[in-house]
mmCIF file of C-alpha atoms (C1' of nucleotides) in Angstrom:
data_model
loop_
_atom_site.group_PDB
_atom_site.id
_atom_site.type_symbol
_atom_site.label_atom_id
_atom_site.label_comp_id
_atom_site.label_asym_id
_atom_site.label_seq_id
_atom_site.Cartn_x
_atom_site.Cartn_y
_atom_site.Cartn_z
ATOM 1 C CA MET A 1 260.673 168.407 51.518
ATOM 2 C CA ALA A 2 258.475 167.074 54.216
ATOM 3 C CA THR A 3 254.744 166.700 53.906
ATOM 4 C CA GLN A 4 252.038 166.299 56.510
ATOM 5 C CA ASN A 5 248.427 165.680 56.903
ATOM 6 C CA LEU A 6 245.962 168.038 59.008
ATOM 7 C CA ASP A 7 243.688 165.003 59.819
ATOM 8 C CA ILE A 8 244.399 162.093 62.034
ATOM 9 C CA PRO A 9 244.323 158.880 60.205
ATOM 10 C CA LYS A 10 242.730 155.771 61.288
ATOM 11 C CA ILE A 11 244.467 152.599 60.394
ATOM 12 C CA PRO A 12 242.638 149.292 59.576
ATOM 13 C CA GLU A 13 244.193 146.460 61.346
ATOM 14 C CA GLU A 14 244.273 144.132 58.578
ATOM 15 C CA ILE A 15 244.113 144.410 54.689
ATOM 16 C CA PRO A 16 242.060 141.633 53.103
ATOM 17 C CA SER A 17 243.345 139.380 50.404
ATOM 18 C CA GLU A 18 241.255 141.355 47.868
ATOM 19 C CA LEU A 19 240.418 144.935 47.741
ATOM 20 C CA ALA A 20 238.210 146.594 45.279
ATOM 21 C CA GLY A 21 238.668 143.754 42.835
ATOM 22 C CA LEU A 22 242.555 143.886 43.345
ATOM 23 C CA ARG A 23 244.445 140.741 44.367
ATOM 24 C CA MET A 24 246.401 141.854 47.535
ATOM 25 C CA THR A 25 249.899 140.450 47.026
ATOM 26 C CA LYS A 26 252.427 140.974 49.730
ATOM 27 C CA GLN A 27 254.031 143.716 47.785
ATOM 28 C CA ARG A 28 250.732 145.697 47.127
ATOM 29 C CA ARG A 29 249.731 145.085 50.614
ATOM 30 C CA GLU A 30 252.971 146.658 51.939
ATOM 31 C CA VAL A 31 252.735 149.524 49.546
ATOM 32 C CA TYR A 32 249.211 150.139 50.586
ATOM 33 C CA SER A 33 250.028 149.675 54.076
ATOM 34 C CA VAL A 34 252.736 152.272 53.950
ATOM 35 C CA LEU A 35 250.331 154.812 52.485
ATOM 36 C CA LEU A 36 247.763 153.898 55.150
ATOM 37 C CA HIS A 37 250.236 154.653 57.958
ATOM 38 C CA ASP A 38 252.050 157.529 56.596
ATOM 39 C CA LYS A 39 249.654 160.114 55.194
ATOM 40 C CA ASP A 40 252.277 162.481 54.095
ATOM 41 C CA HIS A 41 251.886 162.169 50.212
ATOM 42 C CA PRO A 42 255.359 160.246 49.593
ATOM 43 C CA THR A 43 256.699 159.825 46.193
ATOM 44 C CA ALA A 44 257.198 156.485 44.561
ATOM 45 C CA SER A 45 260.805 156.499 45.648
ATOM 46 C CA GLY A 46 259.525 157.488 49.305
ATOM 47 C CA VAL A 47 257.215 154.702 49.283
ATOM 48 C CA PHE A 48 259.996 152.339 47.839
ATOM 49 C CA ARG A 49 262.447 153.347 50.717
ATOM 50 C CA ARG A 50 259.733 152.653 53.534
ATOM 51 C CA VAL A 51 258.423 149.570 51.873
ATOM 52 C CA GLN A 52 262.152 148.032 51.742
ATOM 53 C CA GLU A 53 262.056 148.066 55.567
ATOM 54 C CA GLY A 54 259.465 145.289 55.576
ATOM 55 C CA LEU A 55 260.349 143.767 52.330
ATOM 56 C CA PRO A 56 263.950 144.152 51.620
ATOM 57 C CA THR A 57 263.773 142.338 48.091
ATOM 58 C CA ILE A 58 261.214 144.524 46.622
ATOM 59 C CA SER A 59 261.984 146.387 43.419
ATOM 60 C CA LEU A 60 261.275 150.008 42.447
ATOM 61 C CA ALA A 61 259.592 148.726 39.466
ATOM 62 C CA THR A 62 257.344 146.710 41.630
ATOM 63 C CA VAL A 63 256.583 149.811 43.764
ATOM 64 C CA TYR A 64 255.522 151.645 40.461
ATOM 65 C CA ASN A 65 253.478 148.550 39.458
ATOM 66 C CA CYS A 66 251.751 148.258 42.934
ATOM 67 C CA LEU A 67 251.019 152.090 42.838
ATOM 68 C CA ASP A 68 249.695 151.970 39.292
ATOM 69 C CA ALA A 69 247.345 148.741 40.305
ATOM 70 C CA LEU A 70 246.180 150.650 43.512
ATOM 71 C CA VAL A 71 245.455 153.952 41.586
ATOM 72 C CA GLU A 72 243.765 152.030 38.739
ATOM 73 C CA HIS A 73 241.442 150.498 41.453
ATOM 74 C CA GLY A 74 240.483 153.666 43.025
ATOM 75 C CA LEU A 75 242.344 152.764 46.475
ATOM 76 C CA VAL A 76 245.052 155.357 46.087
ATOM 77 C CA ASN A 77 245.239 158.930 44.682
ATOM 78 C CA GLN A 78 248.030 160.172 42.506
ATOM 79 C CA VAL A 79 248.999 163.786 43.173
ATOM 80 C CA ASN A 80 250.838 165.965 40.805
ATOM 81 C CA PHE A 81 252.404 169.281 41.592
ATOM 82 C CA ASP A 82 253.856 170.833 38.390
ATOM 83 C CA ARG A 83 256.418 168.649 37.059
ATOM 84 C CA GLU A 84 257.549 167.370 40.423
ATOM 85 C CA PRO A 85 257.610 163.568 40.870
ATOM 86 C CA SER A 86 254.007 162.167 41.618
ATOM 87 C CA ARG A 87 252.951 161.793 45.026
ATOM 88 C CA PHE A 88 250.562 159.338 46.523
ATOM 89 C CA CYS A 89 247.788 159.154 49.270
ATOM 90 C CA VAL A 90 245.081 156.804 50.373
ATOM 91 C CA ASN A 91 241.824 157.770 48.398
ATOM 92 C CA GLN A 92 239.465 159.096 51.148
ATOM 93 C CA SER A 93 236.649 161.641 50.816
ATOM 94 C CA PRO A 94 237.011 164.179 48.020
ATOM 95 C CA HIS A 95 239.581 166.740 48.851
ATOM 96 C CA VAL A 96 242.159 169.051 47.282
ATOM 97 C CA HIS A 97 245.782 169.552 47.895
ATOM 98 C CA PHE A 98 247.230 172.728 49.449
ATOM 99 C CA ARG A 99 251.086 173.308 49.481
ATOM 100 C CA ASP A 100 252.357 175.731 52.030
ATOM 101 C CA GLU A 101 254.914 177.798 50.244
ATOM 102 C CA ALA A 102 256.921 178.413 53.517
ATOM 103 C CA SER A 103 257.354 175.026 54.546
ATOM 104 C CA GLY A 104 256.601 172.952 51.410
ATOM 105 C CA VAL A 105 254.183 170.937 53.404
ATOM 106 C CA VAL A 106 251.287 169.435 51.433
ATOM 107 C CA HIS A 107 247.900 169.443 53.460
ATOM 108 C CA ASP A 108 244.680 167.882 52.447
ATOM 109 C CA ILE A 109 241.776 170.328 52.461
ATOM 110 C CA ILE A 110 238.123 169.182 52.396
ATOM 111 C CA PHE A 111 235.165 170.964 50.754
ATOM 112 C CA LYS A 112 232.562 172.698 52.924
ATOM 113 C CA ASP A 113 229.336 170.574 53.228
ATOM 114 C CA GLY A 114 227.502 170.250 50.120
ATOM 115 C CA CYS A 115 229.796 172.217 47.943
ATOM 116 C CA LYS A 116 230.571 171.023 44.455
ATOM 117 C CA ILE A 117 233.154 172.748 42.459
ATOM 118 C CA THR A 118 231.573 172.125 39.199
ATOM 119 C CA ASP A 119 228.725 174.445 40.239
ATOM 120 C CA LEU A 120 231.109 177.378 39.929
ATOM 121 C CA LEU A 121 232.079 176.655 36.409
ATOM 122 C CA ASN A 122 230.455 177.415 33.000
ATOM 123 C CA LEU A 123 230.678 173.850 31.785
ATOM 124 C CA PRO A 124 228.426 172.982 28.940
ATOM 125 C CA ALA A 125 225.129 171.542 30.227
ATOM 126 C CA GLY A 126 225.349 167.758 30.216
ATOM 127 C CA THR A 127 229.149 167.520 30.550
ATOM 128 C CA GLU A 128 230.139 164.418 32.497
ATOM 129 C CA VAL A 129 233.212 164.969 34.838
ATOM 130 C CA THR A 130 235.092 161.715 35.428
ATOM 131 C CA ASP A 131 238.014 163.302 37.345
ATOM 132 C CA LEU A 132 239.040 166.606 39.041
ATOM 133 C CA GLU A 133 242.364 167.643 40.506
ATOM 134 C CA LEU A 134 242.816 170.924 42.334
ATOM 135 C CA THR A 135 246.022 171.987 43.717
ATOM 136 C CA ILE A 136 246.645 175.315 45.559
ATOM 137 C CA ARG A 137 249.823 176.990 46.517
ATOM 138 C CA GLY A 138 249.797 179.552 49.323
ATOM 139 C CA LYS A 139 250.816 180.540 52.853
ATOM 140 C CA LEU A 140 249.112 179.551 55.991
ATOM 141 C CA PRO A 141 248.335 181.936 58.708
ATOM 142 C CA LYS A 142 251.015 182.388 61.278
ATOM 143 C CA VAL A 143 249.144 180.171 63.927
ATOM 144 C CA PHE A 144 249.744 177.005 61.896
ATOM 145 C CA MET B 1 265.467 188.665 -6.600
ATOM 146 C CA ALA B 2 265.454 188.100 -2.827
ATOM 147 C CA THR B 3 262.116 187.735 -1.094
ATOM 148 C CA GLN B 4 261.085 190.711 0.876
ATOM 149 C CA ASN B 5 258.852 189.611 3.705
ATOM 150 C CA LEU B 6 261.287 187.440 5.714
ATOM 151 C CA ASP B 7 261.395 189.868 8.726
ATOM 152 C CA ILE B 8 257.558 190.726 8.777
ATOM 153 C CA PRO B 9 256.680 189.863 12.197
ATOM 154 C CA LYS B 10 253.774 187.288 12.579
ATOM 155 C CA ILE B 11 250.277 187.982 13.753
ATOM 156 C CA PRO B 12 249.872 190.669 16.536
ATOM 157 C CA GLU B 13 251.936 193.318 14.741
ATOM 158 C CA GLU B 14 252.633 195.076 17.850
ATOM 159 C CA ILE B 15 254.189 192.960 20.658
ATOM 160 C CA PRO B 16 256.203 195.830 22.201
ATOM 161 C CA SER B 17 259.970 195.650 22.920
ATOM 162 C CA GLU B 18 259.124 194.906 26.601
ATOM 163 C CA LEU B 19 256.319 193.209 28.207
ATOM 164 C CA ALA B 20 255.633 192.921 31.970
ATOM 165 C CA GLY B 21 259.300 193.831 32.598
ATOM 166 C CA LEU B 22 260.437 191.149 30.087
ATOM 167 C CA ARG B 23 262.663 192.188 27.237
ATOM 168 C CA MET B 24 261.097 190.749 24.046
ATOM 169 C CA THR B 25 263.888 189.231 22.111
ATOM 170 C CA LYS B 26 262.857 187.877 18.832
ATOM 171 C CA GLN B 27 262.870 184.294 20.163
ATOM 172 C CA ARG B 28 260.621 185.292 22.952
ATOM 173 C CA ARG B 29 258.267 187.399 20.796
ATOM 174 C CA GLU B 30 257.940 184.428 18.371
ATOM 175 C CA VAL B 31 257.292 181.930 21.045
ATOM 176 C CA TYR B 32 254.718 184.404 22.621
ATOM 177 C CA SER B 33 253.227 184.942 19.204
ATOM 178 C CA VAL B 34 252.846 181.328 18.531
ATOM 179 C CA LEU B 35 250.864 180.917 21.792
ATOM 180 C CA LEU B 36 248.659 183.951 20.937
ATOM 181 C CA HIS B 37 247.836 182.663 17.531
ATOM 182 C CA ASP B 38 247.462 178.848 18.429
ATOM 183 C CA LYS B 39 245.302 178.635 21.653
ATOM 184 C CA ASP B 40 245.253 174.853 21.609
ATOM 185 C CA HIS B 41 247.681 174.378 24.625
ATOM 186 C CA PRO B 42 250.848 173.028 22.731
ATOM 187 C CA THR B 43 253.690 171.295 24.539
ATOM 188 C CA ALA B 44 257.336 172.742 24.594
ATOM 189 C CA SER B 45 258.156 170.642 21.616
ATOM 190 C CA GLY B 46 254.944 171.656 19.881
ATOM 191 C CA VAL B 47 255.896 175.380 20.421
ATOM 192 C CA PHE B 48 259.425 174.402 19.067
ATOM 193 C CA ARG B 49 258.101 172.913 15.912
ATOM 194 C CA ARG B 50 255.788 175.931 15.165
ATOM 195 C CA VAL B 51 258.471 178.677 16.010
ATOM 196 C CA GLN B 52 260.886 176.915 13.785
ATOM 197 C CA GLU B 53 258.753 178.054 10.876
ATOM 198 C CA GLY B 54 259.578 181.595 11.436
ATOM 199 C CA LEU B 55 262.880 181.169 13.211
ATOM 200 C CA PRO B 56 264.691 177.953 11.657
ATOM 201 C CA THR B 57 267.868 178.254 13.937
ATOM 202 C CA ILE B 58 266.126 178.399 17.336
ATOM 203 C CA SER B 59 266.910 175.806 19.591
ATOM 204 C CA LEU B 60 264.598 173.634 21.879
ATOM 205 C CA ALA B 61 266.648 174.920 24.903
ATOM 206 C CA THR B 62 265.754 178.508 23.956
ATOM 207 C CA VAL B 63 262.050 177.415 23.621
ATOM 208 C CA TYR B 64 262.336 176.221 27.045
ATOM 209 C CA ASN B 65 263.992 179.326 28.238
ATOM 210 C CA CYS B 66 261.502 181.706 26.621
ATOM 211 C CA LEU B 67 258.596 179.653 28.002
ATOM 212 C CA ASP B 68 260.147 179.837 31.505
ATOM 213 C CA ALA B 69 260.650 183.663 31.246
ATOM 214 C CA LEU B 70 257.230 184.203 29.847
ATOM 215 C CA VAL B 71 255.663 182.082 32.645
ATOM 216 C CA GLU B 72 257.724 183.747 35.324
ATOM 217 C CA HIS B 73 256.473 187.160 34.115
ATOM 218 C CA GLY B 74 252.768 185.968 34.242
ATOM 219 C CA LEU B 75 252.406 186.398 30.381
ATOM 220 C CA VAL B 76 252.039 182.623 29.909
ATOM 221 C CA ASN B 77 250.358 179.694 31.884
ATOM 222 C CA GLN B 78 251.917 176.268 32.341
ATOM 223 C CA VAL B 79 249.360 173.552 32.465
ATOM 224 C CA ASN B 80 250.139 169.989 33.655
ATOM 225 C CA PHE B 81 247.946 167.090 33.126
ATOM 226 C CA ASP B 82 249.277 164.299 35.287
ATOM 227 C CA ARG B 83 252.761 163.473 34.126
ATOM 228 C CA GLU B 84 252.224 164.337 30.476
ATOM 229 C CA PRO B 85 254.502 167.054 29.082
ATOM 230 C CA SER B 86 253.676 170.437 30.187
ATOM 231 C CA ARG B 87 251.223 172.489 28.016
ATOM 232 C CA PHE B 88 251.355 176.098 27.632
ATOM 233 C CA CYS B 89 248.650 179.044 26.947
ATOM 234 C CA VAL B 90 248.599 182.617 26.946
ATOM 235 C CA ASN B 91 247.679 183.983 30.430
ATOM 236 C CA GLN B 92 244.059 185.347 30.367
ATOM 237 C CA SER B 93 241.232 185.548 32.768
ATOM 238 C CA PRO B 94 241.284 182.910 35.535
ATOM 239 C CA HIS B 95 240.107 179.676 34.123
ATOM 240 C CA VAL B 96 240.429 175.950 34.549
ATOM 241 C CA HIS B 97 241.345 173.176 32.242
ATOM 242 C CA PHE B 98 239.069 170.588 30.954
ATOM 243 C CA ARG B 99 240.245 167.749 29.062
ATOM 244 C CA ASP B 100 237.706 165.846 26.847
ATOM 245 C CA GLU B 101 238.457 162.250 27.230
ATOM 246 C CA ALA B 102 236.967 161.219 23.964
ATOM 247 C CA SER B 103 239.063 163.656 21.736
ATOM 248 C CA GLY B 104 241.906 164.532 24.107
ATOM 249 C CA VAL B 105 241.302 168.210 23.366
ATOM 250 C CA VAL B 106 241.950 170.756 26.162
ATOM 251 C CA HIS B 107 239.187 173.394 26.706
ATOM 252 C CA ASP B 108 239.492 176.541 28.799
ATOM 253 C CA ILE B 109 236.424 176.833 31.132
ATOM 254 C CA ILE B 110 235.744 180.097 32.942
ATOM 255 C CA PHE B 111 234.075 180.564 36.374
ATOM 256 C CA LYS B 112 230.537 181.806 36.619
ATOM 257 C CA ASP B 113 230.397 185.418 37.551
ATOM 258 C CA GLY B 114 231.406 186.249 41.138
ATOM 259 C CA CYS B 115 232.568 182.644 41.864
ATOM 260 C CA LYS B 116 235.668 182.021 43.826
ATOM 261 C CA ILE B 117 236.875 178.491 44.325
ATOM 262 C CA THR B 118 238.352 178.991 47.748
ATOM 263 C CA ASP B 119 234.691 179.751 49.152
ATOM 264 C CA LEU B 120 234.057 176.201 48.780
ATOM 265 C CA LEU B 121 237.013 175.089 50.849
ATOM 266 C CA ASN B 122 237.588 174.498 54.510
ATOM 267 C CA LEU B 123 240.886 176.404 54.364
ATOM 268 C CA PRO B 124 242.294 177.808 57.946
ATOM 269 C CA ALA B 125 241.075 181.613 58.076
ATOM 270 C CA GLY B 126 243.724 183.824 56.978
ATOM 271 C CA THR B 127 245.259 181.448 54.414
ATOM 272 C CA GLU B 128 246.839 183.356 51.531
ATOM 273 C CA VAL B 129 246.346 181.566 48.177
ATOM 274 C CA THR B 130 249.121 182.600 45.720
ATOM 275 C CA ASP B 131 248.275 180.012 42.964
ATOM 276 C CA LEU B 132 245.517 177.682 42.103
ATOM 277 C CA GLU B 133 245.488 174.900 39.423
ATOM 278 C CA LEU B 134 242.296 173.088 38.538
ATOM 279 C CA THR B 135 242.209 170.363 35.975
ATOM 280 C CA ILE B 136 239.220 168.358 35.078
ATOM 281 C CA ARG B 137 238.650 165.299 32.937
ATOM 282 C CA GLY B 138 235.414 164.209 31.386
ATOM 283 C CA LYS B 139 233.168 163.837 28.559
ATOM 284 C CA LEU B 140 231.321 166.666 26.674
ATOM 285 C CA PRO B 141 227.792 166.134 25.705
ATOM 286 C CA LYS B 142 227.048 165.022 22.255
ATOM 287 C CA VAL B 143 226.200 168.325 20.817
ATOM 288 C CA PHE B 144 229.745 169.453 21.300
ATOM 289 C "C1'" DC C 1 250.002 118.360 41.117
ATOM 290 C "C1'" DT C 2 250.173 120.950 36.751
ATOM 291 C "C1'" DG C 3 250.106 124.525 33.450
ATOM 292 C "C1'" DA C 4 248.688 129.151 32.529
ATOM 293 C "C1'" DA C 5 248.162 133.540 33.796
ATOM 294 C "C1'" DA C 6 249.501 137.053 36.810
ATOM 295 C "C1'" DA C 7 253.102 139.463 39.396
ATOM 296 C "C1'" DT C 8 257.674 140.439 40.288
ATOM 297 C "C1'" DT C 9 262.263 141.645 39.380
ATOM 298 C "C1'" DA C 10 266.955 143.905 37.456
ATOM 299 C "C1'" DG C 11 268.349 146.423 34.614
ATOM 300 C "C1'" DA C 12 268.008 148.871 30.175
ATOM 301 C "C1'" DA C 13 265.451 152.284 27.515
ATOM 302 C "C1'" DT C 14 262.785 156.365 27.317
ATOM 303 C "C1'" DT C 15 261.924 161.296 27.422
ATOM 304 C "C1'" DA C 16 260.732 165.859 29.035
ATOM 305 C "C1'" DT C 17 263.508 168.747 31.048
ATOM 306 C "C1'" DT C 18 267.699 170.987 32.863
ATOM 307 C "C1'" DC C 19 272.453 171.994 32.746
ATOM 308 C "C1'" DT C 20 277.190 173.600 30.783
ATOM 309 C "C1'" DA C 21 280.092 176.134 28.435
ATOM 310 C "C1'" DA C 22 280.965 178.667 24.356
ATOM 311 C "C1'" DC C 23 279.110 181.969 21.413
ATOM 312 C "C1'" DT C 24 276.206 185.988 20.169
ATOM 313 C "C1'" DT C 25 273.397 190.003 20.882
ATOM 314 C "C1'" DC C 26 272.093 193.765 23.559
ATOM 315 C "C1'" DA C 27 272.051 198.370 26.056
ATOM 316 C "C1'" DC C 28 274.566 201.620 27.962
ATOM 317 C "C1'" DC C 29 278.564 204.809 28.337
ATOM 318 C "C1'" DC C 30 282.323 207.130 26.348
ATOM 319 C "C1'" DG D 1 280.643 204.463 16.060
ATOM 320 C "C1'" DG D 2 283.362 201.248 19.394
ATOM 321 C "C1'" DG D 3 284.145 198.915 23.659
ATOM 322 C "C1'" DT D 4 282.103 196.452 27.559
ATOM 323 C "C1'" DG D 5 279.637 193.637 30.705
ATOM 324 C "C1'" DA D 6 275.307 191.440 31.201
ATOM 325 C "C1'" DA D 7 271.608 188.951 29.135
ATOM 326 C "C1'" DG D 8 270.259 185.781 25.979
ATOM 327 C "C1'" DT D 9 271.044 181.834 22.676
ATOM 328 C "C1'" DT D 10 272.660 177.595 21.251
ATOM 329 C "C1'" DA D 11 274.105 172.446 20.754
ATOM 330 C "C1'" DG D 12 274.860 168.935 23.092
ATOM 331 C "C1'" DA D 13 275.514 166.426 27.478
ATOM 332 C "C1'" DA D 14 273.442 165.235 31.644
ATOM 333 C "C1'" DT D 15 269.585 164.257 34.693
ATOM 334 C "C1'" DA D 16 265.732 161.836 36.665
ATOM 335 C "C1'" DA D 17 261.202 160.092 36.935
ATOM 336 C "C1'" DT D 18 259.011 156.614 34.869
ATOM 337 C "C1'" DT D 19 258.157 152.716 31.648
ATOM 338 C "C1'" DC D 20 259.775 148.886 29.189
ATOM 339 C "C1'" DT D 21 261.770 144.225 28.463
ATOM 340 C "C1'" DA D 22 262.638 139.710 29.135
ATOM 341 C "C1'" DA D 23 263.393 136.363 32.559
ATOM 342 C "C1'" DT D 24 261.941 134.429 36.845
ATOM 343 C "C1'" DT D 25 258.670 133.434 40.480
ATOM 344 C "C1'" DT D 26 254.161 133.189 42.518
ATOM 345 C "C1'" DT D 27 249.489 132.259 42.441
ATOM 346 C "C1'" DC D 28 245.220 129.920 41.225
ATOM 347 C "C1'" DA D 29 241.941 127.003 38.771
ATOM 348 C "C1'" DG D 30 241.319 122.560 37.279
#
DNA sequence: CTGAAAATTAGAATTATTCTAACTTCACCC
DNA sequence: GGGTGAAGTTAGAATAATTCTAATTTTCAG
């Protein structure tokens, strides 16, 4: 099942030796780099396959470790659709994930300016939201 | 003397023999009944444990089958938090799931009147939304 | 350089879920 | 009621994403 992104990504030339307090080992750098280049929400195995091209000796466990570390430090988002394998994308401006049922493609959807989802909800006053995940399934219009 | 109340059905006396086009076998009825009674988003194993009290011979596979059937027919919602085991609740008015990080408890949160989440999103005009899942993590205020 | 801490690795273990194949129950028709 | 085919249930095996373990390698501070 392929995925793709509606936005055109910009790729930083160089990843520094430390990011967000996370030491950038060559494995982590390669994993992060794969996600920066291919913004199509790959699974851990997908990342593994691509990273192997540059680092043939890397292990799947390391890919999981690296993804965990990157997610932990806020550099990467972990996206879950139902119980399917987790998918990963670089963390950008807040966005939600839309899966087109016809093609299976996952698109990033951004909010309209100034819109906050929690404004719509009857949350108790004073509730502190630390994380929020919205996934949508549907059909895109013909033109897409 | 034999006990006399073994086949008296639990809680909602009148779950009909068919619901939403789904034949209500005694296993499905019991699973549904558990979810109607305990609205705390149990996992499949949790449902299994509770259903066993009334139907000691039921198998875990059947619980999964029943939950699938109930979800398929729109009577039950399947809720996924990250990669944790799926949780289940009876389908009611549209709501989102809030997990309190302090207690781990999952709360149902309803929308404010007239609010539609898709109004906030830059979806291509004409996009048809078939399903939508919003999960939130956070901390409730002290008073809760 | 050296020792400790952190990271990586291969493979085993875990676990929620699905599959399989045999058995049972059900609904319908005679 | 009894026969029949479909639907549902069951126990146990299989699957697969992820995590764990224990051993090795790399990194960094002193």
